[in-house]
JSON list of C-alpha atoms in Angstrom, two decimals:
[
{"chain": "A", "resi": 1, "resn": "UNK", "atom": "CA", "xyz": [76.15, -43.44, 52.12]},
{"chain": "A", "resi": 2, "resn": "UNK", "atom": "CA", "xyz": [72.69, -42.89, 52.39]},
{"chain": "A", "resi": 3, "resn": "UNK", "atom": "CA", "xyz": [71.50, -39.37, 53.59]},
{"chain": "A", "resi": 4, "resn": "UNK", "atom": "CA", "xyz": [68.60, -39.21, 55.95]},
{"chain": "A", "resi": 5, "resn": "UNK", "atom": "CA", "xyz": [66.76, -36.12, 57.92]},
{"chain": "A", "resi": 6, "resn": "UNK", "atom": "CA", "xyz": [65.74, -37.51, 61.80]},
{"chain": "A", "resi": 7, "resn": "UNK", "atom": "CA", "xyz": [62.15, -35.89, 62.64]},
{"chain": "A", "resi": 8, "resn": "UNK", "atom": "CA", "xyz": [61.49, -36.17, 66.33]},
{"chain": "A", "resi": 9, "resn": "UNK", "atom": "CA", "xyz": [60.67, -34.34, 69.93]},
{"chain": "A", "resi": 10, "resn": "UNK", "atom": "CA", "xyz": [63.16, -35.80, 72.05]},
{"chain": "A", "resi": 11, "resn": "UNK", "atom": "CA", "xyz": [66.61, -34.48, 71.57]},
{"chain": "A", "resi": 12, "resn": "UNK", "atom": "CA", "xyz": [68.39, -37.02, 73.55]},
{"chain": "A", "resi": 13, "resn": "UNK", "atom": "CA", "xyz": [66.74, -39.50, 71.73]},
{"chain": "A", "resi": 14, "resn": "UNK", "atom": "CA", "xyz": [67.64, -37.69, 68.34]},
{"chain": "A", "resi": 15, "resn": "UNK", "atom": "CA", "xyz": [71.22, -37.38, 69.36]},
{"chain": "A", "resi": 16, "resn": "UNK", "atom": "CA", "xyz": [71.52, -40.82, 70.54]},
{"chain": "A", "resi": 17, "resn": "UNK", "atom": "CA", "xyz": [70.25, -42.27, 67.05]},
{"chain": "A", "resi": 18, "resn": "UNK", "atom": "CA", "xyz": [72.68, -39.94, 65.02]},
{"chain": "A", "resi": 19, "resn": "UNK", "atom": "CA", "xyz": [75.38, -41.11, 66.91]},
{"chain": "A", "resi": 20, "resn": "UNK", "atom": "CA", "xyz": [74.69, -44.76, 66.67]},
{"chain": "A", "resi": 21, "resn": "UNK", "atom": "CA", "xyz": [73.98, -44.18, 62.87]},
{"chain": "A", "resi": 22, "resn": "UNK", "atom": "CA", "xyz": [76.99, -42.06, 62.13]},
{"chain": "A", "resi": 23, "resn": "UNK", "atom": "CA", "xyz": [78.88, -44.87, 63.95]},
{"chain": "A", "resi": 24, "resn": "UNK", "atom": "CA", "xyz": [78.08, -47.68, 61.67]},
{"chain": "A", "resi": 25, "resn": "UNK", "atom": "CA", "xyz": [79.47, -45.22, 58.58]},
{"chain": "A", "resi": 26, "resn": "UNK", "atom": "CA", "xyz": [76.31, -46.06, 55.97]},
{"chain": "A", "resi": 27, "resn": "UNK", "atom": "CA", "xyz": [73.98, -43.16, 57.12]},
{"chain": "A", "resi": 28, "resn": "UNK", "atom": "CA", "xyz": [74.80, -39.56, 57.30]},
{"chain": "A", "resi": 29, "resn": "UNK", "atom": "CA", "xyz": [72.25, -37.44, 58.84]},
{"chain": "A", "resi": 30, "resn": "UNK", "atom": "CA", "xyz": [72.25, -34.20, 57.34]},
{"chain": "A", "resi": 31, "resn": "UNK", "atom": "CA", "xyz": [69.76, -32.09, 59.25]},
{"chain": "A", "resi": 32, "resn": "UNK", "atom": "CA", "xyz": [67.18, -32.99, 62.60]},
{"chain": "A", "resi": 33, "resn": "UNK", "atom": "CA", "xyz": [63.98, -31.36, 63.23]},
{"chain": "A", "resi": 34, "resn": "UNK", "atom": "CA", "xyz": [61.49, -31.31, 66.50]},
{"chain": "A", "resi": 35, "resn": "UNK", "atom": "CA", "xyz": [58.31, -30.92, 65.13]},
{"chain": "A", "resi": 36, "resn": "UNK", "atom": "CA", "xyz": [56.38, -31.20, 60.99]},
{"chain": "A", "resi": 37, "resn": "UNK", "atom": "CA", "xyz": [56.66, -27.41, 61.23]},
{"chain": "A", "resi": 38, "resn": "UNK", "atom": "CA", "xyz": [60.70, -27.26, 61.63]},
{"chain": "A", "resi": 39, "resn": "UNK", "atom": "CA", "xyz": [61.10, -30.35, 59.07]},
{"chain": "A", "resi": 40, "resn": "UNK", "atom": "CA", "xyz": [59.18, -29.07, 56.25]},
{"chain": "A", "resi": 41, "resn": "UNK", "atom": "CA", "xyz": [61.60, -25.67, 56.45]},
{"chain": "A", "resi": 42, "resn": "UNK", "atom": "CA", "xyz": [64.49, -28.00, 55.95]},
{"chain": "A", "resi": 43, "resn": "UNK", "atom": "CA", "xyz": [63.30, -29.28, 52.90]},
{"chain": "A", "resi": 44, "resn": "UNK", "atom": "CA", "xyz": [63.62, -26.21, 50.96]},
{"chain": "A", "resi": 45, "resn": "UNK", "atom": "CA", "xyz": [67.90, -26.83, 51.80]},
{"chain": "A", "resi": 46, "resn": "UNK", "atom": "CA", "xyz": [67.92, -30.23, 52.20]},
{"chain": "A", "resi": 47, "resn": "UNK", "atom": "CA", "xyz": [67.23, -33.43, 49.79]},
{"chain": "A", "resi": 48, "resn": "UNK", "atom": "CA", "xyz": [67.14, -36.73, 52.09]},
{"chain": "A", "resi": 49, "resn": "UNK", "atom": "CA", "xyz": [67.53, -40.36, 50.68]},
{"chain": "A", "resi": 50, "resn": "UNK", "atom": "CA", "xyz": [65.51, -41.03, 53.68]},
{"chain": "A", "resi": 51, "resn": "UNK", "atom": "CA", "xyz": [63.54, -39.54, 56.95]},
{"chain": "A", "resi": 52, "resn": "UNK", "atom": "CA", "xyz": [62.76, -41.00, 59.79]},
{"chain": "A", "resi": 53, "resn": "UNK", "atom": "CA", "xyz": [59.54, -39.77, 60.91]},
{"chain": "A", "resi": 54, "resn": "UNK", "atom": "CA", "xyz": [57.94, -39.65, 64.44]},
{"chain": "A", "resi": 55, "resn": "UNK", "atom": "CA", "xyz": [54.19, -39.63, 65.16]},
{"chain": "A", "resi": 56, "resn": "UNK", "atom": "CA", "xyz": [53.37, -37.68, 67.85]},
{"chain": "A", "resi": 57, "resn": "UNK", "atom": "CA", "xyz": [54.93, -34.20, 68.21]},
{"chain": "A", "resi": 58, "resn": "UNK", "atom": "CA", "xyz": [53.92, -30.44, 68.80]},
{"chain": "A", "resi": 59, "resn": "UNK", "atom": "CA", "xyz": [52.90, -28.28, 66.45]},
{"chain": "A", "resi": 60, "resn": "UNK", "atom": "CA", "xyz": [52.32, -30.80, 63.90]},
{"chain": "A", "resi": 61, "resn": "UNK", "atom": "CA", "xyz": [52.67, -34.37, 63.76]},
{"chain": "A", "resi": 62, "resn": "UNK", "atom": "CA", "xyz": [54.31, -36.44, 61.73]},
{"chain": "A", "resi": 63, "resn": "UNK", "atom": "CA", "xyz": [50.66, -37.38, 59.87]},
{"chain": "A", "resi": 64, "resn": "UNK", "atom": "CA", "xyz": [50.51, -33.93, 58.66]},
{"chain": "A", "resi": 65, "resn": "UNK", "atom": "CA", "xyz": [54.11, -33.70, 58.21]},
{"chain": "A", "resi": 66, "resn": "UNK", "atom": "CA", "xyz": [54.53, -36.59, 56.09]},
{"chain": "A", "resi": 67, "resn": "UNK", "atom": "CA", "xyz": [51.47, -35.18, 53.77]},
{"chain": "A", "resi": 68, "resn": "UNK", "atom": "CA", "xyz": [52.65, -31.75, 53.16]},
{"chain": "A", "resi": 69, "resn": "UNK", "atom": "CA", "xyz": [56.50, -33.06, 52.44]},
{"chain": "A", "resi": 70, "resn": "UNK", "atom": "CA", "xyz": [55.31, -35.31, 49.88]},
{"chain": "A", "resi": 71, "resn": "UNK", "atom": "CA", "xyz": [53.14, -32.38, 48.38]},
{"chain": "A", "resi": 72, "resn": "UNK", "atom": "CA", "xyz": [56.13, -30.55, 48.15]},
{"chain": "A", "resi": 73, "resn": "UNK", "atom": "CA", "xyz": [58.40, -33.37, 46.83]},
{"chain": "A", "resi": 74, "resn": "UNK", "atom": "CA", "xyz": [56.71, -36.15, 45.61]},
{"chain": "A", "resi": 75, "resn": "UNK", "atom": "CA", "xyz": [59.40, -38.41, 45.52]},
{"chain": "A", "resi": 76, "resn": "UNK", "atom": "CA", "xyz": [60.02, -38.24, 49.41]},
{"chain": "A", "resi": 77, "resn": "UNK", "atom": "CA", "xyz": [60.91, -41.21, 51.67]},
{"chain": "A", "resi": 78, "resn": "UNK", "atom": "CA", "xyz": [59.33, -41.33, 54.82]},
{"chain": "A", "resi": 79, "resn": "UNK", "atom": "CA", "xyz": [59.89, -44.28, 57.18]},
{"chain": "A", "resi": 80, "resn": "UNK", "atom": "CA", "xyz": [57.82, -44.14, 60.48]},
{"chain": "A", "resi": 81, "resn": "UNK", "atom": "CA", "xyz": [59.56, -44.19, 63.72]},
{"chain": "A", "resi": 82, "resn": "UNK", "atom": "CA", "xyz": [57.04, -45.56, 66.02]},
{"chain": "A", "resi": 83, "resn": "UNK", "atom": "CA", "xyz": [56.26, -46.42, 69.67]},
{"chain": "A", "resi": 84, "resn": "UNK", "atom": "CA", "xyz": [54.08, -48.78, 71.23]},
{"chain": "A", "resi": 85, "resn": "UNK", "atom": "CA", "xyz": [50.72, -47.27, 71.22]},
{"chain": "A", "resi": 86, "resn": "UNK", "atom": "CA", "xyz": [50.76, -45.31, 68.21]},
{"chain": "A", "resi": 87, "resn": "UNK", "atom": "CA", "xyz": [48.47, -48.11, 66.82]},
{"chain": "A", "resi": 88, "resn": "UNK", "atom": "CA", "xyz": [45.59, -45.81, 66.22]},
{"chain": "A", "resi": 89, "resn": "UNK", "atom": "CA", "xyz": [47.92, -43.50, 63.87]},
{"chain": "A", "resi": 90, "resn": "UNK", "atom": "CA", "xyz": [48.95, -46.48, 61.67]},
{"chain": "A", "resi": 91, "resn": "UNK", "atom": "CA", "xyz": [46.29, -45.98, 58.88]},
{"chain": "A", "resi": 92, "resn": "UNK", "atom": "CA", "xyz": [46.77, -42.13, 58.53]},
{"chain": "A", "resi": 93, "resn": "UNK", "atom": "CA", "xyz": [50.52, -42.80, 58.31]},
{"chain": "A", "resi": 94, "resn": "UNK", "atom": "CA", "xyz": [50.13, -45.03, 55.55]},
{"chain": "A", "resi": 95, "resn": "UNK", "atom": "CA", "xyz": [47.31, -43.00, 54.08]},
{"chain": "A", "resi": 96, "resn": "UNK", "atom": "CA", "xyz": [49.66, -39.90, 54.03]},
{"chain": "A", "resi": 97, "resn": "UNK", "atom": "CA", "xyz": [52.51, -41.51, 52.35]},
{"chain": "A", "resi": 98, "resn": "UNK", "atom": "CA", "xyz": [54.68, -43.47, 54.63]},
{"chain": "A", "resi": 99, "resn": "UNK", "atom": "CA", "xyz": [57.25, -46.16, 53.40]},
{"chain": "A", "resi": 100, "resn": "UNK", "atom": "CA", "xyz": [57.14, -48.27, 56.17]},
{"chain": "A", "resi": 101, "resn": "UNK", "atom": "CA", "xyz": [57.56, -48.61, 59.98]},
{"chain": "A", "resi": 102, "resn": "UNK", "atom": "CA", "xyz": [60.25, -49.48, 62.51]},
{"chain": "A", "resi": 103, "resn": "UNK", "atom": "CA", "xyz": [59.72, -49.94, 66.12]},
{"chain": "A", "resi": 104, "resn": "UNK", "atom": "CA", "xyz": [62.17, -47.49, 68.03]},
{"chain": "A", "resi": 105, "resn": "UNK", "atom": "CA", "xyz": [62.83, -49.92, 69.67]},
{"chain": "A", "resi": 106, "resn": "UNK", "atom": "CA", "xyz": [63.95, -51.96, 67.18]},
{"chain": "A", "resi": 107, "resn": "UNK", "atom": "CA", "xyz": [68.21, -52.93, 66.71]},
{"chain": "A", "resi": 108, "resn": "UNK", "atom": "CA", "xyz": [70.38, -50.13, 64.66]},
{"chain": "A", "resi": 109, "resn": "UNK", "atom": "CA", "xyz": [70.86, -53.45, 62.24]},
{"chain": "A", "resi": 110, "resn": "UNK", "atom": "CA", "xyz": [67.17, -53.59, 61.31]},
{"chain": "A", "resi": 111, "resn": "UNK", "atom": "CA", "xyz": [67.01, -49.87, 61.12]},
{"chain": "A", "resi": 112, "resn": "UNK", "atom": "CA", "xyz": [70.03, -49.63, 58.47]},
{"chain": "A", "resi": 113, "resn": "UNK", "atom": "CA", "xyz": [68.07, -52.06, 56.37]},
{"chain": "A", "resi": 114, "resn": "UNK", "atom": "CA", "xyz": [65.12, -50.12, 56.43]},
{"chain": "A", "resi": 115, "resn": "UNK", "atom": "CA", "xyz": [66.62, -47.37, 55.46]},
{"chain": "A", "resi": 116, "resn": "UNK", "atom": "CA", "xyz": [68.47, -49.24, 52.75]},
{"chain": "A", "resi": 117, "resn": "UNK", "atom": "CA", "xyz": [64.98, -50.78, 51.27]},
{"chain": "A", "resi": 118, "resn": "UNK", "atom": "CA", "xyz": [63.12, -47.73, 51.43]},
{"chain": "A", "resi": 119, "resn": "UNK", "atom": "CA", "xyz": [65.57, -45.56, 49.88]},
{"chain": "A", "resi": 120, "resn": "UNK", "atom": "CA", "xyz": [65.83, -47.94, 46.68]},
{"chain": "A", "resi": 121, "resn": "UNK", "atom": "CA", "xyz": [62.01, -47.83, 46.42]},
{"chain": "A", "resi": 122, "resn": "UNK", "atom": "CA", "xyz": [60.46, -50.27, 48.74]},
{"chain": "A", "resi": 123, "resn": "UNK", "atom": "CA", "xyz": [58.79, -50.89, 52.36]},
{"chain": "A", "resi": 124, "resn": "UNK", "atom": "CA", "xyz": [59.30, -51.59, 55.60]},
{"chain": "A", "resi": 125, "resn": "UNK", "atom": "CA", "xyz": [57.80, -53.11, 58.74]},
{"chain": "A", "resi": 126, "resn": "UNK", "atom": "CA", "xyz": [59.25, -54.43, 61.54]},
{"chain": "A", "resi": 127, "resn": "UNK", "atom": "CA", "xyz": [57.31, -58.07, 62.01]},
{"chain": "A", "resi": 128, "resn": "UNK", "atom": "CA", "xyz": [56.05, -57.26, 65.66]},
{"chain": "A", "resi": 129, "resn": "UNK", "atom": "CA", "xyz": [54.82, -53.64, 64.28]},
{"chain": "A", "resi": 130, "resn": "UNK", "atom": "CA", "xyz": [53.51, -55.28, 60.74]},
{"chain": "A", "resi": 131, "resn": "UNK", "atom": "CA", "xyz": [50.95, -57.37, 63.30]},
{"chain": "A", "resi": 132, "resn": "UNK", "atom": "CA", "xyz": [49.36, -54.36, 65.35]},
{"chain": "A", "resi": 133, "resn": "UNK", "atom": "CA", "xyz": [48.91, -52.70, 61.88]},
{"chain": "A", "resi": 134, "resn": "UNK", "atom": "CA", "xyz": [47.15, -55.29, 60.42]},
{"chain": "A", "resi": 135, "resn": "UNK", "atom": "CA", "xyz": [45.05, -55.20, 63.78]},
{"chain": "A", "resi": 136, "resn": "UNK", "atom": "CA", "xyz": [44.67, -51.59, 63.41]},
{"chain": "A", "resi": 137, "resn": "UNK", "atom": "CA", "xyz": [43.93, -51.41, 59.55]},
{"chain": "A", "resi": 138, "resn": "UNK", "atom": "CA", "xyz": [41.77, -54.46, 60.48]},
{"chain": "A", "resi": 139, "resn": "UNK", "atom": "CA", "xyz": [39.31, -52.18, 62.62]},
{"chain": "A", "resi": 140, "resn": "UNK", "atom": "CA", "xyz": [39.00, -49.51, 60.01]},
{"chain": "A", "resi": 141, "resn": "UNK", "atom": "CA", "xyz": [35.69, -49.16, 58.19]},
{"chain": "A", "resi": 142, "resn": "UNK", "atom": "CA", "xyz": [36.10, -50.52, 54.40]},
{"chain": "A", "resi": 143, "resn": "UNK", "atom": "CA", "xyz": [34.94, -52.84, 51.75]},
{"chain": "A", "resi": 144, "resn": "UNK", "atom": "CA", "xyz": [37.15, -55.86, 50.44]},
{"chain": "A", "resi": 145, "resn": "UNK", "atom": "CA", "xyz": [37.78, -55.57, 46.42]},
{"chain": "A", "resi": 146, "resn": "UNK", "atom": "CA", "xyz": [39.43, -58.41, 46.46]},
{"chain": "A", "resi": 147, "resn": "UNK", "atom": "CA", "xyz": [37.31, -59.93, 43.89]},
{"chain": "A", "resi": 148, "resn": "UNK", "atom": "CA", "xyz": [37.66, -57.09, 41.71]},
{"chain": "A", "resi": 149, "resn": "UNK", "atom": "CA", "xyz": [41.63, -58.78, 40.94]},
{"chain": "A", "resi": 150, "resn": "UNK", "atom": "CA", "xyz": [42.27, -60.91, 38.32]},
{"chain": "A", "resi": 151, "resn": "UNK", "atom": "CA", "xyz": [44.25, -63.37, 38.46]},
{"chain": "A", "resi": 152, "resn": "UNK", "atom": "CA", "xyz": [47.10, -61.89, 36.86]},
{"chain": "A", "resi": 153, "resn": "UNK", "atom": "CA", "xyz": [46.74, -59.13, 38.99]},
{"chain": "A", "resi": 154, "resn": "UNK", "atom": "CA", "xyz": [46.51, -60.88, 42.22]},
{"chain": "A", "resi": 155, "resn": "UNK", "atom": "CA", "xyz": [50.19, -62.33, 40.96]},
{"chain": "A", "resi": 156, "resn": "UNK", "atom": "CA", "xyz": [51.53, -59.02, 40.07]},
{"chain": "A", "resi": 157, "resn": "UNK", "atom": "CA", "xyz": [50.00, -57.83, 43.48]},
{"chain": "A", "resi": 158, "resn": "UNK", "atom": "CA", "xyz": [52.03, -60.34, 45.43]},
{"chain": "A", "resi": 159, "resn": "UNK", "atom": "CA", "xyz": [55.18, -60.01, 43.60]},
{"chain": "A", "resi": 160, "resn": "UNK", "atom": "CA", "xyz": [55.17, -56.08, 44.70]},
{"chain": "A", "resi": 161, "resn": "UNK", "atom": "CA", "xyz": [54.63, -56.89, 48.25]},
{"chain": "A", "resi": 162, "resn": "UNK", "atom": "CA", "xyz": [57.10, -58.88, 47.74]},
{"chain": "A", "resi": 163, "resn": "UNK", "atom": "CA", "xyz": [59.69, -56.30, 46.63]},
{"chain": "A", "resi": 164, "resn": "UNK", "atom": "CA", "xyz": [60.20, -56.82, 43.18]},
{"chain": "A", "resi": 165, "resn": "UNK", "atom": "CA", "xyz": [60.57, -54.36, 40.99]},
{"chain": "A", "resi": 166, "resn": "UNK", "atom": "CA", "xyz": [58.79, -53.26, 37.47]},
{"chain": "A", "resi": 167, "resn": "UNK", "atom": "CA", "xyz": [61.32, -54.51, 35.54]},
{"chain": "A", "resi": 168, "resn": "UNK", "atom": "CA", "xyz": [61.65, -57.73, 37.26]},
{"chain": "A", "resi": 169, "resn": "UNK", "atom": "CA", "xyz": [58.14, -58.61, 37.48]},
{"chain": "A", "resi": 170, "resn": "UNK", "atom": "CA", "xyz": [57.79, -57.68, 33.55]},
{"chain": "A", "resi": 171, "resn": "UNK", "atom": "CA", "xyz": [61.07, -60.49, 33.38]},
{"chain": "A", "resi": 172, "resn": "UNK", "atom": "CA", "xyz": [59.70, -63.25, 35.63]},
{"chain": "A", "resi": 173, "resn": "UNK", "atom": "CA", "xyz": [56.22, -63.28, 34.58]},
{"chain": "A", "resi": 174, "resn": "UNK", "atom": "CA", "xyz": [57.29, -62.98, 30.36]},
{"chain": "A", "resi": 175, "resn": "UNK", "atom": "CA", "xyz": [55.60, -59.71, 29.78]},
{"chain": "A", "resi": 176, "resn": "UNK", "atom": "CA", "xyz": [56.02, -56.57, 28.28]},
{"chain": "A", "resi": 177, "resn": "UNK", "atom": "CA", "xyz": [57.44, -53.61, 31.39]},
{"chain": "A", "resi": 178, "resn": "UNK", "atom": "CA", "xyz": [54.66, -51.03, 30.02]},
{"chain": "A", "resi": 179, "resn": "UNK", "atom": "CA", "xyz": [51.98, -53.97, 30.70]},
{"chain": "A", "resi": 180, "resn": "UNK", "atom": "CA", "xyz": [53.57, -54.45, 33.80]},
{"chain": "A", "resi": 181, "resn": "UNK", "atom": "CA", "xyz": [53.49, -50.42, 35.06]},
{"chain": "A", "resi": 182, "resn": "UNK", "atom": "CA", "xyz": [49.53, -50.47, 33.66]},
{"chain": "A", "resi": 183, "resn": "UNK", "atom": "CA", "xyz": [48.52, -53.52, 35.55]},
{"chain": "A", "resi": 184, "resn": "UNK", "atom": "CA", "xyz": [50.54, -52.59, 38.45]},
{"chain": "A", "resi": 185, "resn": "UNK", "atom": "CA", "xyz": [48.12, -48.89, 38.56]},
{"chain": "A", "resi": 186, "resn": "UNK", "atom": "CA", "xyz": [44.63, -51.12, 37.70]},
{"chain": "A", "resi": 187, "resn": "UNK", "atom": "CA", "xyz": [45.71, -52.98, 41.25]},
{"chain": "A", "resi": 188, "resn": "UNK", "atom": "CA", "xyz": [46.49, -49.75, 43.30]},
{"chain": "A", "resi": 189, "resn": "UNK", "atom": "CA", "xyz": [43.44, -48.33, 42.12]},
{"chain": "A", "resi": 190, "resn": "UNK", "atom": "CA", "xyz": [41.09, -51.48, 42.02]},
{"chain": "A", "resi": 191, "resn": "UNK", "atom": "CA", "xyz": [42.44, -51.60, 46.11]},
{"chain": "A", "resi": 192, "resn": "UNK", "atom": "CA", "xyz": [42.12, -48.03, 46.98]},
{"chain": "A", "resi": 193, "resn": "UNK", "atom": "CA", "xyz": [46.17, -48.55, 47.56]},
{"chain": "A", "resi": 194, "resn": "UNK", "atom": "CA", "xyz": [48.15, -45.01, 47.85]},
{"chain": "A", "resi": 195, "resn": "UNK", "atom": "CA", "xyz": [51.62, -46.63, 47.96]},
{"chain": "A", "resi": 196, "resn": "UNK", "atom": "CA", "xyz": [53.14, -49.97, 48.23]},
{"chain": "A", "resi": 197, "resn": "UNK", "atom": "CA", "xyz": [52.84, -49.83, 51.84]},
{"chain": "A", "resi": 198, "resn": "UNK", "atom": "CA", "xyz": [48.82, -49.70, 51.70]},
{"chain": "A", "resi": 199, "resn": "UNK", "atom": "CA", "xyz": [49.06, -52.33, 49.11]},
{"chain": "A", "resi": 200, "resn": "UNK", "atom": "CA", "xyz": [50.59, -54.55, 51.30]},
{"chain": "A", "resi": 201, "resn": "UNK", "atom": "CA", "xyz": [48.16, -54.23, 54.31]},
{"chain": "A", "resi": 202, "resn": "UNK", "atom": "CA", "xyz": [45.26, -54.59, 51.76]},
{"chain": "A", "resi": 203, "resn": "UNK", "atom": "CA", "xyz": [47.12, -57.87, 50.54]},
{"chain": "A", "resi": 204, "resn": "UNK", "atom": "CA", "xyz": [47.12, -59.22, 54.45]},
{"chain": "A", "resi": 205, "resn": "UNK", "atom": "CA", "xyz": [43.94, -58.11, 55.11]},
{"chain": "A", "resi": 206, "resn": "UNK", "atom": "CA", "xyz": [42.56, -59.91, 52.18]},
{"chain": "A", "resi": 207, "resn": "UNK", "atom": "CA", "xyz": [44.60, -63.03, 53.05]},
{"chain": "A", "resi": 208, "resn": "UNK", "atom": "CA", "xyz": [46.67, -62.31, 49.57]},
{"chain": "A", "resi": 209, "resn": "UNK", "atom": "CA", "xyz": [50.04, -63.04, 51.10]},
{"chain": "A", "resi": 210, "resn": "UNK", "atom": "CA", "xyz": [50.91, -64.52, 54.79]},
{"chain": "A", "resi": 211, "resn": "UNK", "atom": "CA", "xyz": [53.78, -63.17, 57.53]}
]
């Protein structure tokens, strides 16, 4: 059962999403907060396998909140529960540390597996999202180092959008898993990638991998 810690304004719409998530028996969520401000106090008494993160919120957003969480615990998973038009927070999201993002919208089913992926290590984007990110990454000021990658590292590259892991990229492609775990920190630095979620809007953007 995977632990989570629902950030978000609205109490109805908090209570409504702990109910539907407590009644599918996978998720159990151990604490709720209405603002950055309230959630990073939990963290001091709670460990999450996963939150779920709004944008916009009093106080302090979920920009800021996402950035000072993962100050304080590096290892923390924060999936993005967005609305239409939050498009223009998309790139500070990612930039602060964000896993993925799920429409609220979305169906409880797609939400589980988000949770799921995220909390083994992976990202997340609902398709219809993943395309006004792109369009909203698209519009930000930056310089394509795509030609930087070799092309071993463009492979690598693709494989991790892809979700594989260290160890199964170091078994697919024959090589050793420290060469692997080097190459894999050339790309995210050659890209100006934070996380696997930037990585894989700088692989779109550069036409590395399709939708």
């Amino acid at each position: 059962m995977y632990s989570v810690i629902i950030v978000d304004d609205h109490k109805m719409f908090r209570e409504s999403l702990k109910k539907m998530l407590h009644m599918e028996g996978l998720v159990k969520v151990i604490a709720e907060a209405s603002n950055g401000k309230e959630f990073l106090n939990l963290l001091s008494s709670h460990q999450p396998d996963v939150v779920l993160m709004d944008i916009s919120m009093p106080e302090m957003d979920g920009v800021e909140a996402t950035r000072m969480g993962i100050e304080l615990i590096p290892d923390l998973k924060v999936l993005t529960l967005s609305s239409f038009g939050d498009e223009r927070y998309y790139y500070s999201m990612i930039e602060s540390g964000v896993k993925g993002f799920v429409l609220k919208s979305s169906g409880i089913h797609e939400l589980l597996q988000a949770i799921e992926e995220v909390s083994a290590g992976g990202s997340w984007f609902s398709n219809e999202l993943l395309r006004k990110v792109i369009s909203s990454i698209g519009k930000t000021p930056g310089e394509s180092k795509r030609e930087t990658l070799s092309e071993r590292e463009v492979e690598i590259l693709k494989l991790v959008c892809e979700g594989y892991s260290t160890e199964q990229i170091a078994r697919d492609l024959s090589l050793e898993f420290d060469d692997v775990l080097m190459m894999k920190e050339g790309v995210l630095h050659k890209t100006s990638s934070a996380n696997t979620a930037a990585l894989v809007m700088y692989a779109i953007r550069n036409s590395l991998i399709e939708i």
